[in-house]
Each structure stands twice: as C-alpha cells, then as structure tokens.
PDB file of C-alpha atoms in Angstrom:
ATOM      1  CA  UNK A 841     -13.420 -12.605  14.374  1.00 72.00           C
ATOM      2  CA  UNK A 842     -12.967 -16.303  13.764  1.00 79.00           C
ATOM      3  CA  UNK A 843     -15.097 -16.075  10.488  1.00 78.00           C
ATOM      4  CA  UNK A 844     -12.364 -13.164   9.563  1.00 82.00           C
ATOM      5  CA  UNK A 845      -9.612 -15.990  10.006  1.00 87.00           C
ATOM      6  CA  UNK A 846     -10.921 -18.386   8.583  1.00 86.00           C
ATOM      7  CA  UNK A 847     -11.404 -16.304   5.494  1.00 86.00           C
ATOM      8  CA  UNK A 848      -7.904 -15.159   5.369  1.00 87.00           C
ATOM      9  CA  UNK A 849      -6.412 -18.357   6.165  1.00 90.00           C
ATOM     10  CA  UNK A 850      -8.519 -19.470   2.837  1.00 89.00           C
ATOM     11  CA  UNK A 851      -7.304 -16.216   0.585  1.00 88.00           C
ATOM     12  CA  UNK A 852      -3.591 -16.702   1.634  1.00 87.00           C
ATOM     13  CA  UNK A 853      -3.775 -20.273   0.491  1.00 87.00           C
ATOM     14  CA  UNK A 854      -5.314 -19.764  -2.737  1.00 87.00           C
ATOM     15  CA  UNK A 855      -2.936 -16.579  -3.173  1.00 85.00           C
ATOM     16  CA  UNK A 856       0.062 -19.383  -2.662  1.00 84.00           C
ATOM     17  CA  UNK A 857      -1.528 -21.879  -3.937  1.00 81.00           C
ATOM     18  CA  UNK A 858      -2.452 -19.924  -7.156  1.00 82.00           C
ATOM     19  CA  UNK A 859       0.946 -19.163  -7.826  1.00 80.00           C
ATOM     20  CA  UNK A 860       2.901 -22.044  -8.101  1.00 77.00           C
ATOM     21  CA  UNK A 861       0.450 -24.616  -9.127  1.00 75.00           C
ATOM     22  CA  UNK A 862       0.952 -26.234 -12.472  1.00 72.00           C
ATOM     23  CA  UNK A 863       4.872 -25.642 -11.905  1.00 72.00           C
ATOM     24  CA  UNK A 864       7.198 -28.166 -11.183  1.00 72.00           C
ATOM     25  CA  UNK A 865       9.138 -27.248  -8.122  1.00 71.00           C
ATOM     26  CA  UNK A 866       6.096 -25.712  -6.385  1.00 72.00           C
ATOM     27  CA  UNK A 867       6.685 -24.223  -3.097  1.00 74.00           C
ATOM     28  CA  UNK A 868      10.338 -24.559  -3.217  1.00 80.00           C
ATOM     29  CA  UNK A 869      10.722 -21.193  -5.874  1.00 82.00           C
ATOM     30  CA  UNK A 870      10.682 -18.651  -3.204  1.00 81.00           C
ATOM     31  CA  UNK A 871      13.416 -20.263  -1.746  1.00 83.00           C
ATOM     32  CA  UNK A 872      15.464 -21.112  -5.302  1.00 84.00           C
ATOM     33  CA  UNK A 873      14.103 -17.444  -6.982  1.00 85.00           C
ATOM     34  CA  UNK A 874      16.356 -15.609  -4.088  1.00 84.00           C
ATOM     35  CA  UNK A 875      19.385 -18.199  -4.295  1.00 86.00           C
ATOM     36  CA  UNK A 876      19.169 -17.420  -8.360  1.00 89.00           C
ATOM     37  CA  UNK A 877      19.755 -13.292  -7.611  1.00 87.00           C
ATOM     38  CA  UNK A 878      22.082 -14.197  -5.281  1.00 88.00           C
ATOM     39  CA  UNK A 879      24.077 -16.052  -7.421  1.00 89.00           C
ATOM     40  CA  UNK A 880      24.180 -13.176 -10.299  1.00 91.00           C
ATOM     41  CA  UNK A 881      24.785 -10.547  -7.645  1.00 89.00           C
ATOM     42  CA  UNK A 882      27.237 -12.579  -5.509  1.00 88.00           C
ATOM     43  CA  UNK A 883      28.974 -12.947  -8.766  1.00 90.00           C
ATOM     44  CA  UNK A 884      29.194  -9.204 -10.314  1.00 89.00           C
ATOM     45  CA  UNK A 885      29.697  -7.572  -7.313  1.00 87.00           C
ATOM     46  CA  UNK A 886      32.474  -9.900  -5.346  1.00 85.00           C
ATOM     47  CA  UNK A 887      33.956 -11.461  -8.077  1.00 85.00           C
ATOM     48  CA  UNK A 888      33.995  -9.028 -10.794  1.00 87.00           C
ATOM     49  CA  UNK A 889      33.699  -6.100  -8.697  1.00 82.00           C
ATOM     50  CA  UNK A 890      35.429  -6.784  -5.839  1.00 81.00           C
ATOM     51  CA  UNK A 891      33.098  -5.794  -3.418  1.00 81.00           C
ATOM     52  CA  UNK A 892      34.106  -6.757   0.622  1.00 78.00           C
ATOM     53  CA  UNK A 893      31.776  -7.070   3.700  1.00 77.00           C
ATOM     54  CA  UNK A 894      33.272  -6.522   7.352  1.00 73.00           C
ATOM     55  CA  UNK A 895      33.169  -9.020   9.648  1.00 65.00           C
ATOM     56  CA  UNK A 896      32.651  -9.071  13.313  1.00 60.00           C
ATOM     57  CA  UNK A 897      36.230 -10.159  14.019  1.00 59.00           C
ATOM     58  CA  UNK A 898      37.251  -6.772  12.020  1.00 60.00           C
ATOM     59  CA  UNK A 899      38.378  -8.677   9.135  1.00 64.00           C
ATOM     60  CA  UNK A 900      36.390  -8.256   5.820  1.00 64.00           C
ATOM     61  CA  UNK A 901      34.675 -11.045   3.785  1.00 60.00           C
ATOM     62  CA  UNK A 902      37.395 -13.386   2.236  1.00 69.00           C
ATOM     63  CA  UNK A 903      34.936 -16.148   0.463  1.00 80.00           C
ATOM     64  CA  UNK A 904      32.221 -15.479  -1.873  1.00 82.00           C
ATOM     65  CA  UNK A 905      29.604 -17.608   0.600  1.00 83.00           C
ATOM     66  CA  UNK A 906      30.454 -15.054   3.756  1.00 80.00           C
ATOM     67  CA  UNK A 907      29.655 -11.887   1.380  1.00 85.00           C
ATOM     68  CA  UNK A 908      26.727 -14.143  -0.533  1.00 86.00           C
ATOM     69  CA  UNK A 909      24.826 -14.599   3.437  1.00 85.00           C
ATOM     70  CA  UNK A 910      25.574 -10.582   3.696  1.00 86.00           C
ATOM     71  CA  UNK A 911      23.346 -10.011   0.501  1.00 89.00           C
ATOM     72  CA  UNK A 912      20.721 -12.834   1.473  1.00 88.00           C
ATOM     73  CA  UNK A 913      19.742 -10.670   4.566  1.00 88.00           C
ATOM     74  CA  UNK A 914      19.330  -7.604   2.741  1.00 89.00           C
ATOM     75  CA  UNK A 915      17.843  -9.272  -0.439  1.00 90.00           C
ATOM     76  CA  UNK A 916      14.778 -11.129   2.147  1.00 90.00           C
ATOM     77  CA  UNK A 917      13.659  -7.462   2.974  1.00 91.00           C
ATOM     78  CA  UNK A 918      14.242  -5.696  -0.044  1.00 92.00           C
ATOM     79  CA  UNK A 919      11.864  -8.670  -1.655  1.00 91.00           C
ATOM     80  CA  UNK A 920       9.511  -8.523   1.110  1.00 92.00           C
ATOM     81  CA  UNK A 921       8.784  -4.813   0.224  1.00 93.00           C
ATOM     82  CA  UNK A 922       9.149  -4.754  -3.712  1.00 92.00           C
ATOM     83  CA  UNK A 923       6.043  -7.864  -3.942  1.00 91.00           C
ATOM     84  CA  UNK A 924       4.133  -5.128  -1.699  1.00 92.00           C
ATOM     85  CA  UNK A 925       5.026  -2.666  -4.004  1.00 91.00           C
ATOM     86  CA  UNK A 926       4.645  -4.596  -7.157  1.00 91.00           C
ATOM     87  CA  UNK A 927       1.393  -6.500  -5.889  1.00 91.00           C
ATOM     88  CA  UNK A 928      -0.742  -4.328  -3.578  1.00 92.00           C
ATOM     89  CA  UNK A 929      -1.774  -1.579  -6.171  1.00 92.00           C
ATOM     90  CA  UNK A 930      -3.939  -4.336  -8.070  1.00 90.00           C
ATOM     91  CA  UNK A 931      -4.980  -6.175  -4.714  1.00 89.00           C
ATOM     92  CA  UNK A 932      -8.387  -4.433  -4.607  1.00 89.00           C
ATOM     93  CA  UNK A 933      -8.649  -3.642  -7.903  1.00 86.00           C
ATOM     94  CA  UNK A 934      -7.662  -6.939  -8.901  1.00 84.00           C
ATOM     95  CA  UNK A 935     -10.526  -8.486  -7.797  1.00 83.00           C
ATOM     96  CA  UNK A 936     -13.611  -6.451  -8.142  1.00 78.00           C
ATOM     97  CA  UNK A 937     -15.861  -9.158  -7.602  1.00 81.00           C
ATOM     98  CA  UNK A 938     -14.910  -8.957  -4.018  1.00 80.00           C
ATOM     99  CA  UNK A 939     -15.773  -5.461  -3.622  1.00 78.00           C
ATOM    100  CA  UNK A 940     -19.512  -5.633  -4.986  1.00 75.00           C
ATOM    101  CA  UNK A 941     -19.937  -8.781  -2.270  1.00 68.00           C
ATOM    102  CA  UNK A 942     -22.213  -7.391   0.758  1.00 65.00           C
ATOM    103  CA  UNK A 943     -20.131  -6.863   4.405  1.00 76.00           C
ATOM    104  CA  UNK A 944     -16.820  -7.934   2.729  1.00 80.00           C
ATOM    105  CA  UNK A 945     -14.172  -6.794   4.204  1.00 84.00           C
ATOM    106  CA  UNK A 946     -11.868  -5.789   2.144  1.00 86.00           C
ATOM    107  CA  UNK A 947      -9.094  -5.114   4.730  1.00 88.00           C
ATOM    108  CA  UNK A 948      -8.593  -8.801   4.128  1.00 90.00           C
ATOM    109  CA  UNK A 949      -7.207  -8.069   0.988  1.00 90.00           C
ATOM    110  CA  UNK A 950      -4.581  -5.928   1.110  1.00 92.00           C
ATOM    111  CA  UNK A 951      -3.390  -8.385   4.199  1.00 94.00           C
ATOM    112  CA  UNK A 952      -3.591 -11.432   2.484  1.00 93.00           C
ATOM    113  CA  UNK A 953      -1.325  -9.046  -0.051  1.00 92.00           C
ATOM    114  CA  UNK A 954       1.259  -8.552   2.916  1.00 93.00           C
ATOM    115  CA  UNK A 955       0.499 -12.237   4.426  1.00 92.00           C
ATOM    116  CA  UNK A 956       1.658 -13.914   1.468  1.00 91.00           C
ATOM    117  CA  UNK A 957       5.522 -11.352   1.000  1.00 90.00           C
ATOM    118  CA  UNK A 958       6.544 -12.859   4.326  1.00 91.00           C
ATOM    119  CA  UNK A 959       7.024 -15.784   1.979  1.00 86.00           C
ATOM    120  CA  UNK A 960      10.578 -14.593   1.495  1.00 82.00           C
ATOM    121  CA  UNK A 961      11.542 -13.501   4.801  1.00 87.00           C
ATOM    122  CA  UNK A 962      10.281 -16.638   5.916  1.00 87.00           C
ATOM    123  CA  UNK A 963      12.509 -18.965   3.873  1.00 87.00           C
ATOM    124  CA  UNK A 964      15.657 -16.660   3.631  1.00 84.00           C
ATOM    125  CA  UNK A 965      15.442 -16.582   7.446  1.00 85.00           C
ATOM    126  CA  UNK A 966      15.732 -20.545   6.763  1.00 85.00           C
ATOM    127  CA  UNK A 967      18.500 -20.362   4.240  1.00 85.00           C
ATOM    128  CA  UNK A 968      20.673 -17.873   6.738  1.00 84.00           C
ATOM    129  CA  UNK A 969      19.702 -20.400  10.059  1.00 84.00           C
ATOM    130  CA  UNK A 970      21.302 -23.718   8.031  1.00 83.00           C
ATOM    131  CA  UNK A 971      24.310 -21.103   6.786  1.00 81.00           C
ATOM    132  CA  UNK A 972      24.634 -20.400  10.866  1.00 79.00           C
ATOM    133  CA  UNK A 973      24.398 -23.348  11.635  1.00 81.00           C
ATOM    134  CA  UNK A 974      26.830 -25.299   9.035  1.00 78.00           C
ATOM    135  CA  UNK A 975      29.478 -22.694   9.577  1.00 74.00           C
ATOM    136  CA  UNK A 976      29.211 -22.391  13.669  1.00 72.00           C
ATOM    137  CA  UNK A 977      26.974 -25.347  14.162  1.00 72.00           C
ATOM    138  CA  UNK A 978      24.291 -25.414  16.769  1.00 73.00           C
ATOM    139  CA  UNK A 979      24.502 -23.138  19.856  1.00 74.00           C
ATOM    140  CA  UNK A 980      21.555 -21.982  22.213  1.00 78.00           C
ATOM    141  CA  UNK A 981      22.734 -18.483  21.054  1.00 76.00           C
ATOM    142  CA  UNK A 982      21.438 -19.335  17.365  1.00 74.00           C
ATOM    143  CA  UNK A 983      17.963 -20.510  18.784  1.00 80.00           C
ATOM    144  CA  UNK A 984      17.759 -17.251  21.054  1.00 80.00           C
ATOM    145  CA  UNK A 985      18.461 -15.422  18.056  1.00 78.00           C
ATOM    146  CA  UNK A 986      15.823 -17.450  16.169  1.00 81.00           C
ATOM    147  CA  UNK A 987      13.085 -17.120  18.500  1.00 84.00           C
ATOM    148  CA  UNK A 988      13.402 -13.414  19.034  1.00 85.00           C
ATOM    149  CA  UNK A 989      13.582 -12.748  15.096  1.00 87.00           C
ATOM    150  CA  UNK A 990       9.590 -12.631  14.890  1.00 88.00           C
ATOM    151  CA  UNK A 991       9.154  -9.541  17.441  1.00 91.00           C
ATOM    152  CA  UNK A 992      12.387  -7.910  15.733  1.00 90.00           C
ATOM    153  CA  UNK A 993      10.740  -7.593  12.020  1.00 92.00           C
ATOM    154  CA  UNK A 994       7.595  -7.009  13.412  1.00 93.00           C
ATOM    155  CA  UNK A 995       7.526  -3.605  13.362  1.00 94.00           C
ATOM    156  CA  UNK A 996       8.842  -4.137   9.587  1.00 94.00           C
ATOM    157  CA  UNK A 997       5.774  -6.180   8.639  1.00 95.00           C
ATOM    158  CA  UNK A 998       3.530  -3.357  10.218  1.00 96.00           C
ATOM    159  CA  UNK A 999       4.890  -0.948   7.582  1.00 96.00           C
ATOM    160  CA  UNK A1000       4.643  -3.375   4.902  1.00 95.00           C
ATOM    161  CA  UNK A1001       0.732  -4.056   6.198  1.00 95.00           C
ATOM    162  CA  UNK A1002       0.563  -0.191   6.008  1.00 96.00           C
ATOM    163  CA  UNK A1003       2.040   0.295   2.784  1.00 95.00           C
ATOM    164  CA  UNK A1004      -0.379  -2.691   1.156  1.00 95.00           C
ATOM    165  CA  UNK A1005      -3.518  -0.870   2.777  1.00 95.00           C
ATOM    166  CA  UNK A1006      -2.825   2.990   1.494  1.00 95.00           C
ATOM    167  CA  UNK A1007      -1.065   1.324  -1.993  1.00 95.00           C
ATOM    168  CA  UNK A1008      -4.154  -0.923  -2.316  1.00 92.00           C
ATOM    169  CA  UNK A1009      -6.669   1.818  -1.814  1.00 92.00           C
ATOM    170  CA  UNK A1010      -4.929   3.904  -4.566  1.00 93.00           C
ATOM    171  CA  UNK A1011      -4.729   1.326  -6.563  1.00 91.00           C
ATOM    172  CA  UNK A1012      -8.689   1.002  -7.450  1.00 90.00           C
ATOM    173  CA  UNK A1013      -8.717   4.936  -8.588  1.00 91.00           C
ATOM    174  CA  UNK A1014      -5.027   5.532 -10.051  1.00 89.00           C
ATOM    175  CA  UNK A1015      -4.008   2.603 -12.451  1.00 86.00           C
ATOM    176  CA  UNK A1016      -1.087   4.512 -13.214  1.00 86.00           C
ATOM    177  CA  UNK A1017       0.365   3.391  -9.825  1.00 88.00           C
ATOM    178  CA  UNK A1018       1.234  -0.327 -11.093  1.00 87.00           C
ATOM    179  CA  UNK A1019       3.571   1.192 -13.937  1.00 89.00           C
ATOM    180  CA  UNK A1020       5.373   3.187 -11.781  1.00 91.00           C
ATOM    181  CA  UNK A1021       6.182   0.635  -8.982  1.00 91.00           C
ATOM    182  CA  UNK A1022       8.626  -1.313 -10.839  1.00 89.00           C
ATOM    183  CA  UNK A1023      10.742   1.794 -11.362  1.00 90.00           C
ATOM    184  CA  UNK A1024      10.427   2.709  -7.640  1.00 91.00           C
ATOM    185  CA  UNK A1025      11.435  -0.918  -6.770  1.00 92.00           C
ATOM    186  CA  UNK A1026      14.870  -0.391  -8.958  1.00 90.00           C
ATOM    187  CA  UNK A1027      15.254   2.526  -7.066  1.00 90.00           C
ATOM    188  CA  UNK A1028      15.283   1.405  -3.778  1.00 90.00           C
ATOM    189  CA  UNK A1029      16.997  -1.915  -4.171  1.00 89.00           C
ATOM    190  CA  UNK A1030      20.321   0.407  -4.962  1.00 87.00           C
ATOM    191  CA  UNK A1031      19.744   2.697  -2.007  1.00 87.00           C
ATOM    192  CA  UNK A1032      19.095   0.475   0.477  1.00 88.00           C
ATOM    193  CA  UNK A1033      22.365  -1.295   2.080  1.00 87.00           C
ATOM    194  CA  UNK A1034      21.823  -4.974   0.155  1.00 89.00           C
ATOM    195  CA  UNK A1035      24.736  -4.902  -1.323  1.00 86.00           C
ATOM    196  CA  UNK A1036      26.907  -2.873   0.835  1.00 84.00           C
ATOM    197  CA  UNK A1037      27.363  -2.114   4.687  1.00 82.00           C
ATOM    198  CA  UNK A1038      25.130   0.672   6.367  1.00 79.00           C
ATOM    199  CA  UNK A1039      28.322   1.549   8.151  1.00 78.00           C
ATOM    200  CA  UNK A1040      30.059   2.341   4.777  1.00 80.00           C
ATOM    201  CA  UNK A1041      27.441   4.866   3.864  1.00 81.00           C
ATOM    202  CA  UNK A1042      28.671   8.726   4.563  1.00 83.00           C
ATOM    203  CA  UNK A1043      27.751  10.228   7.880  1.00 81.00           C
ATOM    204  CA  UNK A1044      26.045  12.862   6.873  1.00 80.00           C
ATOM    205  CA  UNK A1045      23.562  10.675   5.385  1.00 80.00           C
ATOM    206  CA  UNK A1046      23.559   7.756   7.607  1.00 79.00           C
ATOM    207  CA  UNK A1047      21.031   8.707   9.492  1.00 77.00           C
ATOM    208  CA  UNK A1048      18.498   8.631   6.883  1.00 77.00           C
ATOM    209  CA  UNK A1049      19.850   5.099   5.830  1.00 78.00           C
ATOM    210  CA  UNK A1050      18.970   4.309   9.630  1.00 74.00           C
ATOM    211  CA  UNK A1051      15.186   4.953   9.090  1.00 79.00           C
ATOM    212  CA  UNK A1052      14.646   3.053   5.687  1.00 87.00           C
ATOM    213  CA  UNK A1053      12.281  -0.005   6.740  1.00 90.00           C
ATOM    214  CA  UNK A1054      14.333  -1.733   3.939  1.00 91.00           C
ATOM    215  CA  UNK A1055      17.614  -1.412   5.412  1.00 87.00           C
ATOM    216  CA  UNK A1056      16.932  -1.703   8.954  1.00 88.00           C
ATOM    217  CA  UNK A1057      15.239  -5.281   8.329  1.00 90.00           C
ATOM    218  CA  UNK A1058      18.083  -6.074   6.675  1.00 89.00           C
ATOM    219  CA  UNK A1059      20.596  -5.418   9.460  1.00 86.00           C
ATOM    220  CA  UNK A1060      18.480  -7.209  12.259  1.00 88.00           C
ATOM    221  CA  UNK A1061      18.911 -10.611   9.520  1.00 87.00           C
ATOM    222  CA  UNK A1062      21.999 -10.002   9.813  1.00 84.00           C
ATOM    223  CA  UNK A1063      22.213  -9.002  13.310  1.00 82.00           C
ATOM    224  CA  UNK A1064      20.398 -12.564  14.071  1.00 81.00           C
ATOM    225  CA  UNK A1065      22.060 -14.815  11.717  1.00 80.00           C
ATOM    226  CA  UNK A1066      25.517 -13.645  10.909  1.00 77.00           C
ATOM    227  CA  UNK A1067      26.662 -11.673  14.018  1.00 67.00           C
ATOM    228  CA  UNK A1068      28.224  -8.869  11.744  1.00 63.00           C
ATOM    229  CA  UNK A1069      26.086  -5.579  12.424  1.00 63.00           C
ATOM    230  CA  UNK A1070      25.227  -3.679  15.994  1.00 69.00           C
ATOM    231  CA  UNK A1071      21.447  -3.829  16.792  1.00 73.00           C
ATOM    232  CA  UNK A1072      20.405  -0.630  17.732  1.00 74.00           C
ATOM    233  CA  UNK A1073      18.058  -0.633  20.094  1.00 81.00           C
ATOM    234  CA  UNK A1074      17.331   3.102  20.250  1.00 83.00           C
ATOM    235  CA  UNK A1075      16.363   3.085  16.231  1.00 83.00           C
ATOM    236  CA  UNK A1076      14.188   0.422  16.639  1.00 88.00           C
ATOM    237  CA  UNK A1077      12.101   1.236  19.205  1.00 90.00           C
ATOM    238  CA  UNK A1078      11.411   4.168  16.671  1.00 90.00           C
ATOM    239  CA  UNK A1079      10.767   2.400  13.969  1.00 91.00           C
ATOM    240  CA  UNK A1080       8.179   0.500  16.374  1.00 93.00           C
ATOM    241  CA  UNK A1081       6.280   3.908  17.460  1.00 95.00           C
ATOM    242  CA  UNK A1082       6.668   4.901  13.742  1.00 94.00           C
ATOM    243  CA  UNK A1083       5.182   1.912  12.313  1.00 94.00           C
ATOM    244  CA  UNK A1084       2.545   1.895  15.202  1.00 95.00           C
ATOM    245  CA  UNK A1085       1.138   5.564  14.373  1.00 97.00           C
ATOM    246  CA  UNK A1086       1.524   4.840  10.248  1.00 96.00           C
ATOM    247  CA  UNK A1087      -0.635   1.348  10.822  1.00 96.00           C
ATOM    248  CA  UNK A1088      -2.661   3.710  12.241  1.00 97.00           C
ATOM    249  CA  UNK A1089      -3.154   6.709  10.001  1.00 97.00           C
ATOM    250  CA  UNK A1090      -2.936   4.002   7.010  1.00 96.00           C
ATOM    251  CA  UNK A1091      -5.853   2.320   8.702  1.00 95.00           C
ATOM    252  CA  UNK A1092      -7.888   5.413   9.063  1.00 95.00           C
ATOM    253  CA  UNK A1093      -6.906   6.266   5.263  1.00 95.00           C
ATOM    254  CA  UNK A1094      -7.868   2.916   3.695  1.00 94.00           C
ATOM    255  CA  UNK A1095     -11.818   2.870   5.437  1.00 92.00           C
ATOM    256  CA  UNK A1096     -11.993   6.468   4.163  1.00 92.00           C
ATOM    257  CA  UNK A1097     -11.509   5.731   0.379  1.00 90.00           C
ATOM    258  CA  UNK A1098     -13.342   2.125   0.577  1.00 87.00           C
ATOM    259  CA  UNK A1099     -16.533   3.891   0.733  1.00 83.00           C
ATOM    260  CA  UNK A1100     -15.855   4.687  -3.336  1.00 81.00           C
ATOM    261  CA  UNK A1101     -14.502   1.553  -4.229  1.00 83.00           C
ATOM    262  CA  UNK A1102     -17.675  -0.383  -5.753  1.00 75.00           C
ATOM    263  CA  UNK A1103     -18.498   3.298  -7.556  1.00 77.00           C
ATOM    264  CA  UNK A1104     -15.197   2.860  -9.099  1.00 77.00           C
ATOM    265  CA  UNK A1105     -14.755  -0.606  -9.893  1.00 67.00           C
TER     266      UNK A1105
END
C-alpha cells in the first residue's frame, strides 16, 4: 500500500508538473483558464443576453459578479468531468510503456487521470471562498461550509474515478473514443444547469436534471459558497449509493479488460 502512494503521489506530480512547465504563469492557469470562460460567458449571457440568477433573498442577480459566482460553481464541475472525458480515453493507452512493466498497476493510471481534474474544483472552490468572504466577510458559517465541502463532492469524485477507469479501459481497444469526447463534452456543458438555475428547468424533466453528477456538484458549490440553492439531502444520499455500486461495477469492469491490454498495445 505505501509503495502504491508513493507511486501515485509521483505520477500526479509529473502529470501537473508536465503540464505547465516551460509556461510562464505555471500553476496559477487552472485558476486564470476558468476566470477567462467566465469572463466570455458572464459577458454573452448577462450582458448581451440578459440572463438572471435567483437569489436567496428572492430577488434575482442584479450585478454581473453575483451571476459570474453562479456560473463559477457550475463551470468547476462541468470542468472537472469534461478533463475526465477529454483525458481518460488516452490514460492507458497513452502510455504503453507502463502496461508492458511487470505487477504495474495500472489502476494508478486512470486515478492519477481523476487525481489531477480535482485541479479545478480545487481552486474554483478557492475563487468562490474569497468571493464569500469579500462580499459577507468571515463567519464560522463559511468555514462549516468549507470543511464539509470535501464529503459533499465526494460522491462526485467517485463517479468521475469510475468514469476514468471504464473510459480508460476503452480507450486502449477503441481509439475512436477520443474523437467523440469533445462532442459529448459540448453536449453536456448546455444541459447541465451552468448557466441557468436547476429550478428553472421544466418539471417534468427536473428530475432527471436532479441525477446528472454534473449538475448536482454544481448546486452543492453553490449550496456551500453562495447560499442560493436547497441541498437536498434525499438526492444525495442517492447519488452516494449510486456512485458506491458504479465504483464498484466500474472496478470489476476495468480488471476484466486489463488482462488484454499489453496484447493490444
């Protein structure tokens, strides 16, 4: 177990390492790549569109920063799960010369793969705690909030550690799979609730909403940060038996296929 640490620790900071070094502001892009969206989308969609959030008091968003911290929240989780989409399918197959090593294990990789996404809930977690804090200023409520956030998204992270294991399993036998992500990452960042309240979807559909990963890690954010959505306890103790028994069948799935992965690669 500790040489299995140790050897992630070592992959995650290569992974991060890897992909900021040479560039100038190193580890501060994941927290200036999210601002930069933020600013476009703050932009078309309150300004130009005229877009409104609800507020706790009942009163909608009347500044661009109150509607930009709305978007933050859902814009940490929607990144969190488009780098698993975008990354995980080339995780294994990425790096064959891992696979042909003797008593590797190659769980690691697809982990490091989810390890390294938290990046952005991480530091928009950060960005939404100073917002909190500038705009309420320091309460024991906010560090409550703070400390529970980790067991709140962790059932989040399980799915994203479960979607990294099956997509990186697929990934070494159908290449196909990194084309199509970016298309399914469009996709979902428009019908997810990023830009818009869950409670301004229809009804009859809301339910569904409810059990996106995408969307329901967005609304605890904002549940923890900016007071303005209902945690729902009910929904996520399902999505913590849900992501519990997926972990699991994902799990079972990925040491299936491993067995063919140094036939294949």
């Amino acid at each position: 177990m500790r040489y299995r640490l140790y050897l992630f620790w070592q992959l995650l900071r290569r992974d991060i390492e890897s992909r900021y070094r040479g560039s100038t502001l190193g580890l501060l892009w994941p927290i200036v790549q999210p601002l930069m969206q933020l600013s476009v989308f703050t932009l078309i969609f309150f300004e130009f569109m005229q877009f409104r959030w609800p507020l706790a008091s009942g009163e909608h968003s009347q500044t661009a920063w109150e509607y930009a911290a709305q978007v933050l929240g859902g814009l940490a989780a929607f990144n969190f799960f488009a780098e698993l989409l975008n990354r995980s399918t080339i995780s294994i197959s990425g790096q064959s010369n891992f696979v042909t090593k003797v008593r590797f294990p190659l769980g690691l990789l697809p982990t490091v793969c989810c390890a390294a996404a938290v990046l952005h809930i991480v530091t928009a977690s950060l960005v939404l705690f100073i917002f909190r804090i500038t705009m309420q200023g320091v309460s024991l409520e906010a560090l409550l909030q703070l400390f529970w956030l980790p067991f709140l998204l962790a059932p989040f992270v399980l799915y994203g550690l479960s979607l990294s294991l099956v997509l990186g399993g697929l990934g070494v036998y159908f290449r196909d799979l990194q084309q199509v992500m970016p298309a399914i990452t469009s996709l979902l960042m428009f019908l997810s609730p990023i830009f818009y309240p869950a409670s301004s979807v229809p009804a009859s559909l809301r339910s569904a909403f409810e059990l996106n990963p995408i969307g329901a890690a967005a609304e605890v954010l904002r549940h923890s940060f900016l007071a303005t959505s209902e945690f729902h306890a009910d929904t996520w103790i399902v999505h913590c038996l849900a992501s519990g028994l997926i972990f699991f069948l994902s799990l079972s799935f990925f040491r299936r296929i491993r067995l063919g992965f140094a036939d294949v690669l």
